[in-house]
C-alpha positions as semicolon CSV with decimal commas, in nm:
position;residue;x (nm);y (nm);z (nm)
1;M;2,049;-4,535;-15,401
2;K;2,426;-4,466;-15,403
3;T;2,399;-4,261;-15,080
4;V;2,204;-4,544;-14,915
5;K;2,494;-4,788;-14,997
6;K;2,752;-4,544;-14,879
7;V;2,566;-4,498;-14,541
8;L;2,533;-4,865;-14,502
9;F;2,909;-4,942;-14,598
10;W;3,036;-4,662;-14,329
11;T;2,769;-4,792;-14,079
12;L;2,921;-5,141;-14,110
13;V;3,278;-5,016;-14,104
14;A;3,205;-4,812;-13,782
15;F;3,029;-5,137;-13,630
16;A;3,327;-5,349;-13,717
17;L;3,577;-5,105;-13,563
18;I;3,394;-5,035;-13,235
19;Q;3,437;-5,412;-13,177
20;F;3,814;-5,342;-13,107
21;I;3,734;-5,111;-12,815
22;P;3,819;-5,320;-12,521
23;I;3,583;-5,389;-12,214
24;D;3,735;-5,518;-11,887
25;R;3,535;-5,814;-11,797
26;V;3,790;-5,961;-11,551
27;N;3,621;-6,024;-11,208
28;K;3,830;-5,936;-10,882
29;P;3,925;-6,240;-10,667
30;I;3,671;-6,347;-10,425
31;D;3,737;-6,351;-10,048
32;K;3,499;-6,613;-9,912
33;A;3,510;-6,456;-9,567
34;A;3,374;-6,123;-9,713
35;N;3,129;-6,282;-9,965
36;F;2,765;-6,243;-9,832
37;V;2,630;-6,599;-9,913
38;E;2,933;-6,765;-9,737
39;A;2,995;-6,528;-9,450
40;K;2,636;-6,524;-9,365
41;K;2,598;-6,898;-9,411
42;T;2,300;-6,837;-9,646
43;P;2,046;-7,127;-9,666
44;E;2,087;-7,308;-9,984
45;K;1,734;-7,199;-10,135
46;I;1,804;-6,828;-10,062
47;R;2,171;-6,849;-10,177
48;D;2,052;-6,987;-10,519
49;L;1,793;-6,708;-10,555
50;I;2,047;-6,441;-10,471
51;K;2,326;-6,597;-10,687
52;G;2,072;-6,644;-10,983
53;A;1,893;-6,315;-10,967
54;C;2,165;-6,074;-10,822
55;Y;2,513;-6,179;-10,851
56;D;2,578;-6,097;-11,213
57;C;2,551;-5,730;-11,139
58;H;2,595;-5,708;-10,770
59;S;2,919;-5,914;-10,707
60;N;3,256;-5,992;-10,860
61;E;3,129;-6,320;-10,971
62;T;2,969;-6,191;-11,298
63;V;2,923;-6,429;-11,569
64;Y;2,907;-6,241;-11,902
65;P;2,670;-6,370;-12,163
66;K;2,765;-6,402;-12,528
67;Y;2,578;-6,080;-12,617
68;A;2,809;-5,890;-12,373
69;Y;3,099;-5,939;-12,628
70;L;2,937;-5,731;-12,897
71;A;2,978;-5,366;-12,900
72;P;2,788;-5,142;-12,833
73;I;2,589;-5,393;-12,611
74;S;2,903;-5,466;-12,431
75;W;2,936;-5,109;-12,313
76;S;2,587;-5,113;-12,168
77;V;2,619;-5,441;-11,993
78;K;2,961;-5,321;-11,835
79;S;2,788;-5,005;-11,735
80;H;2,517;-5,193;-11,563
81;V;2,756;-5,426;-11,383
82;N;2,978;-5,128;-11,266
83;E;2,663;-4,939;-11,138
84;G;2,521;-5,251;-10,967
85;R;2,865;-5,302;-10,781
86;E;2,845;-4,944;-10,674
87;H;2,527;-4,981;-10,509
88;L;2,578;-5,320;-10,359
89;N;2,854;-5,579;-10,411
90;F;2,791;-5,902;-10,231
91;S;3,141;-6,021;-10,279
92;I;3,279;-5,752;-10,045
93;W;2,984;-5,759;-9,802
94;G;3,228;-5,820;-9,506
95;T;3,401;-5,488;-9,583
96;Y;3,093;-5,282;-9,547
97;N;3,027;-5,093;-9,218
98;K;2,701;-5,141;-9,012
99;E;2,512;-4,848;-9,159
100;L;2,585;-4,946;-9,513
101;K;2,468;-5,303;-9,453
102;E;2,141;-5,178;-9,310
103;N;2,098;-4,934;-9,587
104;M;2,170;-5,198;-9,840
105;L;1,946;-5,463;-9,700
106;S;1,667;-5,201;-9,669
107;K;1,708;-5,105;-10,033
108;A;1,735;-5,472;-10,136
109;I;1,400;-5,540;-9,969
110;Q;1,233;-5,241;-10,136
111;T;1,349;-5,327;-10,483
112;V;1,268;-5,687;-10,457
113;Q;0,925;-5,609;-10,339
114;N;0,868;-5,343;-10,587
115;K;0,999;-5,577;-10,857
116;T;1,244;-5,318;-10,981
117;M;1,517;-5,580;-10,926
118;P;1,618;-5,765;-11,099
119;M;1,588;-5,538;-11,374
120;P;1,312;-5,629;-11,625
121;G;1,565;-5,603;-11,922
122;Y;1,780;-5,859;-11,740
123;I;1,508;-6,108;-11,672
124;V;1,422;-6,128;-12,064
125;Y;1,767;-6,292;-12,125
126;H;1,824;-6,475;-11,774
127;K;1,501;-6,680;-11,683
128;E;1,665;-6,791;-11,368
129;A;1,649;-6,421;-11,240
130;N;1,254;-6,420;-11,305
131;L;1,159;-6,461;-10,942
132;S;0,817;-6,577;-10,859
133;D;0,609;-6,395;-10,584
134;A;0,704;-6,669;-10,346
135;E;1,080;-6,642;-10,406
136;R;1,060;-6,283;-10,368
137;T;0,870;-6,328;-10,036
138;L;1,157;-6,577;-9,921
139;M;1,432;-6,334;-10,018
140;V;1,259;-6,037;-9,851
141;Q;1,203;-6,248;-9,537
142;Y;1,554;-6,351;-9,513
143;F;1,671;-5,988;-9,542
144;E;1,415;-5,860;-9,293
145;E;1,517;-6,122;-9,040
146;M;1,887;-6,016;-9,092
147;L;1,777;-5,657;-9,008
148;K;1,552;-5,761;-8,719
149;S;1,837;-5,957;-8,556
150;K;2,114;-5,732;-8,666
151;S;2,297;-6,028;-8,808
152;Y;2,445;-5,872;-9,101
């Protein structure tokens, strides 16, 4: 019984101490001219879908939920945000070259159609990101039209 209490005590101490490991949650400033939804004059319905389902991980407009302030969960959230921005950052859309934009739009179409994005784990805590089939179709059609018309 003594061993269990010691393990529990040291586990709680470790948990308390890791709360002091800082995580950078500061979003970079937004240049509206480079930001996807503004630069592309995205229709309101599509804009709301993209912002609600994608922007927390794929932009510099991340809104960190309360659970993202509790280590070690915060580390995982920050890692997902960093990875998402590496693959596609809507906030700097205007800085990407033509090939990157085409690739990102194609990948976005694929992941939305395959329901791999938004990530299922994200949807659990963010109901606005749980896109219906009709909403997914709207988003895919918008991205496909951009590719077809080369208006990216």
